[in-house]
PDB file of C-alpha atoms in Angstrom:
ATOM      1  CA  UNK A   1     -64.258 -42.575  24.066  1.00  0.00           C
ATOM      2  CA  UNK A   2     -61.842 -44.770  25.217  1.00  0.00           C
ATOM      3  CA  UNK A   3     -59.546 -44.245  21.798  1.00  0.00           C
ATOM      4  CA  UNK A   4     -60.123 -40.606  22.369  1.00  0.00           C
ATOM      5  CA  UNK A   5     -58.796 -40.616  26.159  1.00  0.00           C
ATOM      6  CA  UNK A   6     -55.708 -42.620  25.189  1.00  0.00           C
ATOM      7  CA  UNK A   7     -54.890 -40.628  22.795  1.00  0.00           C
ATOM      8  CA  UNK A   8     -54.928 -37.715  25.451  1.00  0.00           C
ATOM      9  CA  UNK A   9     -52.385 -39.657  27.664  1.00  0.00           C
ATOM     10  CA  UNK A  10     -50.271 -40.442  24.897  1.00  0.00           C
ATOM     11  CA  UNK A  11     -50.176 -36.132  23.666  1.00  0.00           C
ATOM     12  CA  UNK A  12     -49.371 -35.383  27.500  1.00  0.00           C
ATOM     13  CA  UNK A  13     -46.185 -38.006  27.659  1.00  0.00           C
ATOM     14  CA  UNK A  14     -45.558 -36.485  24.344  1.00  0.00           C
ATOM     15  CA  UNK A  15     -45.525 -32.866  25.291  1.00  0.00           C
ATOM     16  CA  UNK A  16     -43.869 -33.989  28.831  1.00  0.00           C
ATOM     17  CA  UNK A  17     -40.863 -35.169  27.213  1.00  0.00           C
ATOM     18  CA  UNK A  18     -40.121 -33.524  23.963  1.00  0.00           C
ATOM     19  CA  UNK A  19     -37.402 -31.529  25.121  1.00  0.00           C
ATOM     20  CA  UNK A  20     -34.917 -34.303  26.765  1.00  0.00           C
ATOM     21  CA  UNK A  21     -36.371 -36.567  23.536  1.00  0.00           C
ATOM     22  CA  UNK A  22     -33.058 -35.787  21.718  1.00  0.00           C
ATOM     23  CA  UNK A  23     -30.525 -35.219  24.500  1.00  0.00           C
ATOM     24  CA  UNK A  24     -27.104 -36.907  23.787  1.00  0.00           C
ATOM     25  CA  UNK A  25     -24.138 -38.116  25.866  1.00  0.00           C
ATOM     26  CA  UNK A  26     -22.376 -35.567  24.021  1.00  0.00           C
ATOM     27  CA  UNK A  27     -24.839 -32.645  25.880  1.00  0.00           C
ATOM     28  CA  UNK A  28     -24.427 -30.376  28.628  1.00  0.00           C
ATOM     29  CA  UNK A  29     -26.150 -31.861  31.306  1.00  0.00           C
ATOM     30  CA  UNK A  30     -26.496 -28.549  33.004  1.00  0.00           C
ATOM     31  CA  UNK A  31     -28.280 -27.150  30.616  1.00  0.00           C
ATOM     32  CA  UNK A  32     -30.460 -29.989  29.109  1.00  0.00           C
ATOM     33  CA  UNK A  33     -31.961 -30.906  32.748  1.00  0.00           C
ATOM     34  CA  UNK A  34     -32.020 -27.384  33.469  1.00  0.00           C
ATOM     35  CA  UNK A  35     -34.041 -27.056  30.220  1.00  0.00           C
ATOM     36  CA  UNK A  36     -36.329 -30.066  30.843  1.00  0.00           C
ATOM     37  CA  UNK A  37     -37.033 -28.964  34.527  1.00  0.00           C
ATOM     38  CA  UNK A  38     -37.608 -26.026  33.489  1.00  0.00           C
ATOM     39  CA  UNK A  39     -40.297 -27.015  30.201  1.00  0.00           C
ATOM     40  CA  UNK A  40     -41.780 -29.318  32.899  1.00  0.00           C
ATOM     41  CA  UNK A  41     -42.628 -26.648  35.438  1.00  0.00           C
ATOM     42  CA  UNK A  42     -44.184 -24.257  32.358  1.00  0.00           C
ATOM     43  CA  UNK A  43     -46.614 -27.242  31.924  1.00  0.00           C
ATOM     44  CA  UNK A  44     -47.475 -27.179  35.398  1.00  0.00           C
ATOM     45  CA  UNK A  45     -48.148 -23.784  35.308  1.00  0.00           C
ATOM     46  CA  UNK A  46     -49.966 -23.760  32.123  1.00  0.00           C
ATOM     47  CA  UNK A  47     -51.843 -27.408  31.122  1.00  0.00           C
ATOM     48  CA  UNK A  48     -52.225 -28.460  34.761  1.00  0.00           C
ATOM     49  CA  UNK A  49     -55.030 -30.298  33.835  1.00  0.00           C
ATOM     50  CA  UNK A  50     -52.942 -32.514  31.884  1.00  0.00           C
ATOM     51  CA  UNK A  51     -50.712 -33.784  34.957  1.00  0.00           C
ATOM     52  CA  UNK A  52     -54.166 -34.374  37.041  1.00  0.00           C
ATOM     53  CA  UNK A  53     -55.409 -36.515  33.963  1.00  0.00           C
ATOM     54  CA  UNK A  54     -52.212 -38.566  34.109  1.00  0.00           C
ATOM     55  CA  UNK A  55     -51.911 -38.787  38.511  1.00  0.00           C
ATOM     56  CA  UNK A  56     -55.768 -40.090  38.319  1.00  0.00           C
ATOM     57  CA  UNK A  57     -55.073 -42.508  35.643  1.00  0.00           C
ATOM     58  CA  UNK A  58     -51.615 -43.659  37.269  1.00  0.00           C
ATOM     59  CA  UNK A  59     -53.404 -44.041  41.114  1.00  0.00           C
ATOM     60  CA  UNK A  60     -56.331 -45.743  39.461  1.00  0.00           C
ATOM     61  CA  UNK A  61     -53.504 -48.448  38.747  1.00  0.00           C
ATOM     62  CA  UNK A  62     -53.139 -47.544  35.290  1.00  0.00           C
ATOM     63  CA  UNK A  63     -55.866 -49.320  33.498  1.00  0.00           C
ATOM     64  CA  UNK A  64     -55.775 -47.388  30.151  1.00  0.00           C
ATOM     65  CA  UNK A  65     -52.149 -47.623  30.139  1.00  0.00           C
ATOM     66  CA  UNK A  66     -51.413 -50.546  27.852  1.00  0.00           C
ATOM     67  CA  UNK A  67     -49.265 -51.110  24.760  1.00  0.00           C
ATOM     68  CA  UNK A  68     -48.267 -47.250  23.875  1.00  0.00           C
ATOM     69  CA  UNK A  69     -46.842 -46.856  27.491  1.00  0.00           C
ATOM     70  CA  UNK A  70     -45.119 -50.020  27.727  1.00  0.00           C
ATOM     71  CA  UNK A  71     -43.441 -49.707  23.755  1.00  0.00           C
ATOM     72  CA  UNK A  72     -42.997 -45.844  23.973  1.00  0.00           C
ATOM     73  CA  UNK A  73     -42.915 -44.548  27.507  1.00  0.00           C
ATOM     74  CA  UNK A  74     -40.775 -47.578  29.008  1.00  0.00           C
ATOM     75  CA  UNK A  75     -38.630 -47.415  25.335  1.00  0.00           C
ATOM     76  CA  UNK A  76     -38.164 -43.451  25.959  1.00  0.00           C
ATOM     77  CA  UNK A  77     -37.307 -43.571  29.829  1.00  0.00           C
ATOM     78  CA  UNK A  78     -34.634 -46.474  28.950  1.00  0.00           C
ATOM     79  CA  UNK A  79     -33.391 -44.165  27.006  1.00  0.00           C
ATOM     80  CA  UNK A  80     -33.055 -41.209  28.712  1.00  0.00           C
ATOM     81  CA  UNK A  81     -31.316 -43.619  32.400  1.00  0.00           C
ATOM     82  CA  UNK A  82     -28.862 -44.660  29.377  1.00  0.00           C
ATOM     83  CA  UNK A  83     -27.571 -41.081  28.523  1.00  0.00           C
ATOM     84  CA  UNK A  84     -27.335 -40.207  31.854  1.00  0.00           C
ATOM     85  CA  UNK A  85     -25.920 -43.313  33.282  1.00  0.00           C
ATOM     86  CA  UNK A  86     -23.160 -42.114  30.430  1.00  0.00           C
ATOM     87  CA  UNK A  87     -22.962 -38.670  31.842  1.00  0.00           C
ATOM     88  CA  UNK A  88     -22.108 -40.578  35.627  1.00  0.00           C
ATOM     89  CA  UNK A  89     -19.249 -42.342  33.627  1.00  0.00           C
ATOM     90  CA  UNK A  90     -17.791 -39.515  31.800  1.00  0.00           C
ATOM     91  CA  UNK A  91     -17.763 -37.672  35.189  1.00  0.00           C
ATOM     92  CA  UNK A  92     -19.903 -35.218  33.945  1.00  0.00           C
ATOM     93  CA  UNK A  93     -22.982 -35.799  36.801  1.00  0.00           C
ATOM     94  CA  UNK A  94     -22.384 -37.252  40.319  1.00  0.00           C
ATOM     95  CA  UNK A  95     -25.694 -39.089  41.294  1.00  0.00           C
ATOM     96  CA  UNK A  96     -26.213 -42.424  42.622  1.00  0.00           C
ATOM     97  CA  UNK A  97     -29.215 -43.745  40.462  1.00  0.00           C
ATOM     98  CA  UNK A  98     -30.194 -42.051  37.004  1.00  0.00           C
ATOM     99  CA  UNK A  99     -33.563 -43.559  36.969  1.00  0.00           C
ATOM    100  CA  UNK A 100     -34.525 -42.224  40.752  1.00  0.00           C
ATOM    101  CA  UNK A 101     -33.479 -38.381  39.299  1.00  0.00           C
ATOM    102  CA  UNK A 102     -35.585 -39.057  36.174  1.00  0.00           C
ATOM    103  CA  UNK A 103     -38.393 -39.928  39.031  1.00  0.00           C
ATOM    104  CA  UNK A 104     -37.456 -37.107  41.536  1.00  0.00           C
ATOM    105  CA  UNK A 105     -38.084 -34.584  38.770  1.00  0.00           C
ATOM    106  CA  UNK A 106     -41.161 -35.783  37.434  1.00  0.00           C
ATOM    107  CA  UNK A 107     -42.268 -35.742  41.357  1.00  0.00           C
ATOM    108  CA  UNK A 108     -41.235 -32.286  41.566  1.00  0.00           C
ATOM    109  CA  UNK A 109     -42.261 -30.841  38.704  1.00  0.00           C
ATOM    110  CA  UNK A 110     -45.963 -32.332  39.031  1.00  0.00           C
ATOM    111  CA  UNK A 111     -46.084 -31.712  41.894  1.00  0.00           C
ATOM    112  CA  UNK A 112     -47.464 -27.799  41.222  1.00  0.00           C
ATOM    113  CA  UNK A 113     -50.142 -28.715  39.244  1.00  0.00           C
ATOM    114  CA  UNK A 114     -51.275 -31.922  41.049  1.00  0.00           C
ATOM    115  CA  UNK A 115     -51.075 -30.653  44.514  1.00  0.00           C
ATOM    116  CA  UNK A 116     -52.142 -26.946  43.733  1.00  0.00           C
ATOM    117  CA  UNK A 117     -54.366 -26.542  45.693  1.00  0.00           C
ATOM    118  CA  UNK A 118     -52.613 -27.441  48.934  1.00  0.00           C
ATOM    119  CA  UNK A 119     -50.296 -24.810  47.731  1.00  0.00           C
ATOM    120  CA  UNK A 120     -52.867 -22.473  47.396  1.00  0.00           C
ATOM    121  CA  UNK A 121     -54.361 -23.260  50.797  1.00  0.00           C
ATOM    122  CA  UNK A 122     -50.586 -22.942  52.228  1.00  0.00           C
ATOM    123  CA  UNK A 123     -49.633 -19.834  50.673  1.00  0.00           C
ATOM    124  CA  UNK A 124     -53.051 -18.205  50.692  1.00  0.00           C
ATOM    125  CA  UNK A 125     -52.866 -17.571  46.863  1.00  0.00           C
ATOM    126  CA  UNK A 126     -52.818 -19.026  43.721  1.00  0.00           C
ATOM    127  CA  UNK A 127     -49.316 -19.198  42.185  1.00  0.00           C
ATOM    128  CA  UNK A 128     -48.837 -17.374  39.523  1.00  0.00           C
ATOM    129  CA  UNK A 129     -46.041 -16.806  36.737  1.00  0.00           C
ATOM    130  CA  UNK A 130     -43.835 -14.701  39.724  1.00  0.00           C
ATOM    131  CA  UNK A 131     -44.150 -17.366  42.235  1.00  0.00           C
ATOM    132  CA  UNK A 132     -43.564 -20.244  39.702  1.00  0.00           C
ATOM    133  CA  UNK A 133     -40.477 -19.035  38.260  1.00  0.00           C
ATOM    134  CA  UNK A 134     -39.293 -18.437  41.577  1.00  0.00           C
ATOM    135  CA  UNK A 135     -39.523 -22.383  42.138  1.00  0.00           C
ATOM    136  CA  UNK A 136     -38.416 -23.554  38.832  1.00  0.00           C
ATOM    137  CA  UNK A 137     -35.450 -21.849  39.491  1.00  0.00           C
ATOM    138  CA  UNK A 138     -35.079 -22.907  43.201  1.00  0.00           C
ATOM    139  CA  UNK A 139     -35.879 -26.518  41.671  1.00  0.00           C
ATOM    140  CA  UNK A 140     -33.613 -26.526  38.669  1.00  0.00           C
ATOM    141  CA  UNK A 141     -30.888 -25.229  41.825  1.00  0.00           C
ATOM    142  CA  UNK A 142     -31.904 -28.378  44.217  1.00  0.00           C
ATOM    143  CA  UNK A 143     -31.456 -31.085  41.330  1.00  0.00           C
ATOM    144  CA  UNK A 144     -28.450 -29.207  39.446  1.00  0.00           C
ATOM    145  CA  UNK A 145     -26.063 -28.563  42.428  1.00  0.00           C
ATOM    146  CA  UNK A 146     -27.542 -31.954  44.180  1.00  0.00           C
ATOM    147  CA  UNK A 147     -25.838 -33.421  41.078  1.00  0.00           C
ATOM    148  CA  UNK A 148     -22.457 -31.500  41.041  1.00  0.00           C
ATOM    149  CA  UNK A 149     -23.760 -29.178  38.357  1.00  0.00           C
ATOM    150  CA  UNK A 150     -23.728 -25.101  38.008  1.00  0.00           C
ATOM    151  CA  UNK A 151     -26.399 -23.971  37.003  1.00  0.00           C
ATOM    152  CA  UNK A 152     -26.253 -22.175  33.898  1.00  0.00           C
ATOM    153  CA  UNK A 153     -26.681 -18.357  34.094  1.00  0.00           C
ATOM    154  CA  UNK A 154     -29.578 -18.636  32.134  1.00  0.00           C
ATOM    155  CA  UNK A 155     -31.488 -19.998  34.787  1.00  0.00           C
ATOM    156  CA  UNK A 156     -30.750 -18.485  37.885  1.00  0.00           C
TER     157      UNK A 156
END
């Protein structure tokens, strides 16, 4: 069992992070955080399951989370605070810590499918597809423009 529930964790940082796996120095950051806000959010909406499984594990200290986190998920976030620590230099992003807007979107995009039910209870309703584009869009607008981007037409 306990192979088997790893192996879940280790599919969900997989599938969180495929899209900003390959972004470059050389990238638009518009558009790749844009398009990594926006891939997180569509997980929200549709495996929210898999962000609960990850907040339970995380606020139960992270127990499970041993050598595949610390080689692939600490390897992989370096990674991503290096290309956009490049972005700051090349003048290409204005914000004051890469690794706290890594951590801001994570927060923000989990947010929907950890805390749905709050939502739910606020609103009245469930969210659906309408109401979560309408905050991926009004998310990818907070971070983009809190950042000195435009956002790109195709996600307005």
């Amino acid at each position: 069992k306990e192979n088997l529930y790893l192996a879940v964790l280790e599919q969900i940082l997989d599938l969180w992070n495929s899209v900003f796996d390959q972004a470059t120095s050389t990238d638009d950051p518009a558009e790749v955080l844009a398009r990594y806000i926006s891939e997180k959010m569509e997980f929200s909406l549709t495996r929210p399951e898999s962000s609960k499984i990850f907040a339970l594990e995380i606020i139960n200290g992270a127990p499970n989370l041993g050598g595949f986190f610390k080689e692939r998920h600490v390897t992989w976030t370096e990674g991503r605070v290096a290309v956009v620590n490049e972005w700051i230099a090349q003048g290409k992003l204005k914000t004051d810590d890469a690794e706290f807007l890594l951590f801001h979107i994570w927060a923000c995009c989990q947010h929907y499918a950890d805390f749905a039910a709050q939502i739910t209870h606020l609103q009245g309703k469930e969210m659906g597809r309408v109401e979560y584009d309408r905050a991926t869009k009004a998310l990818i607008g907070l971070i983009l423009t809190g950042c000195g981007l435009v956002v790109p037409d195709s996600y307005k």
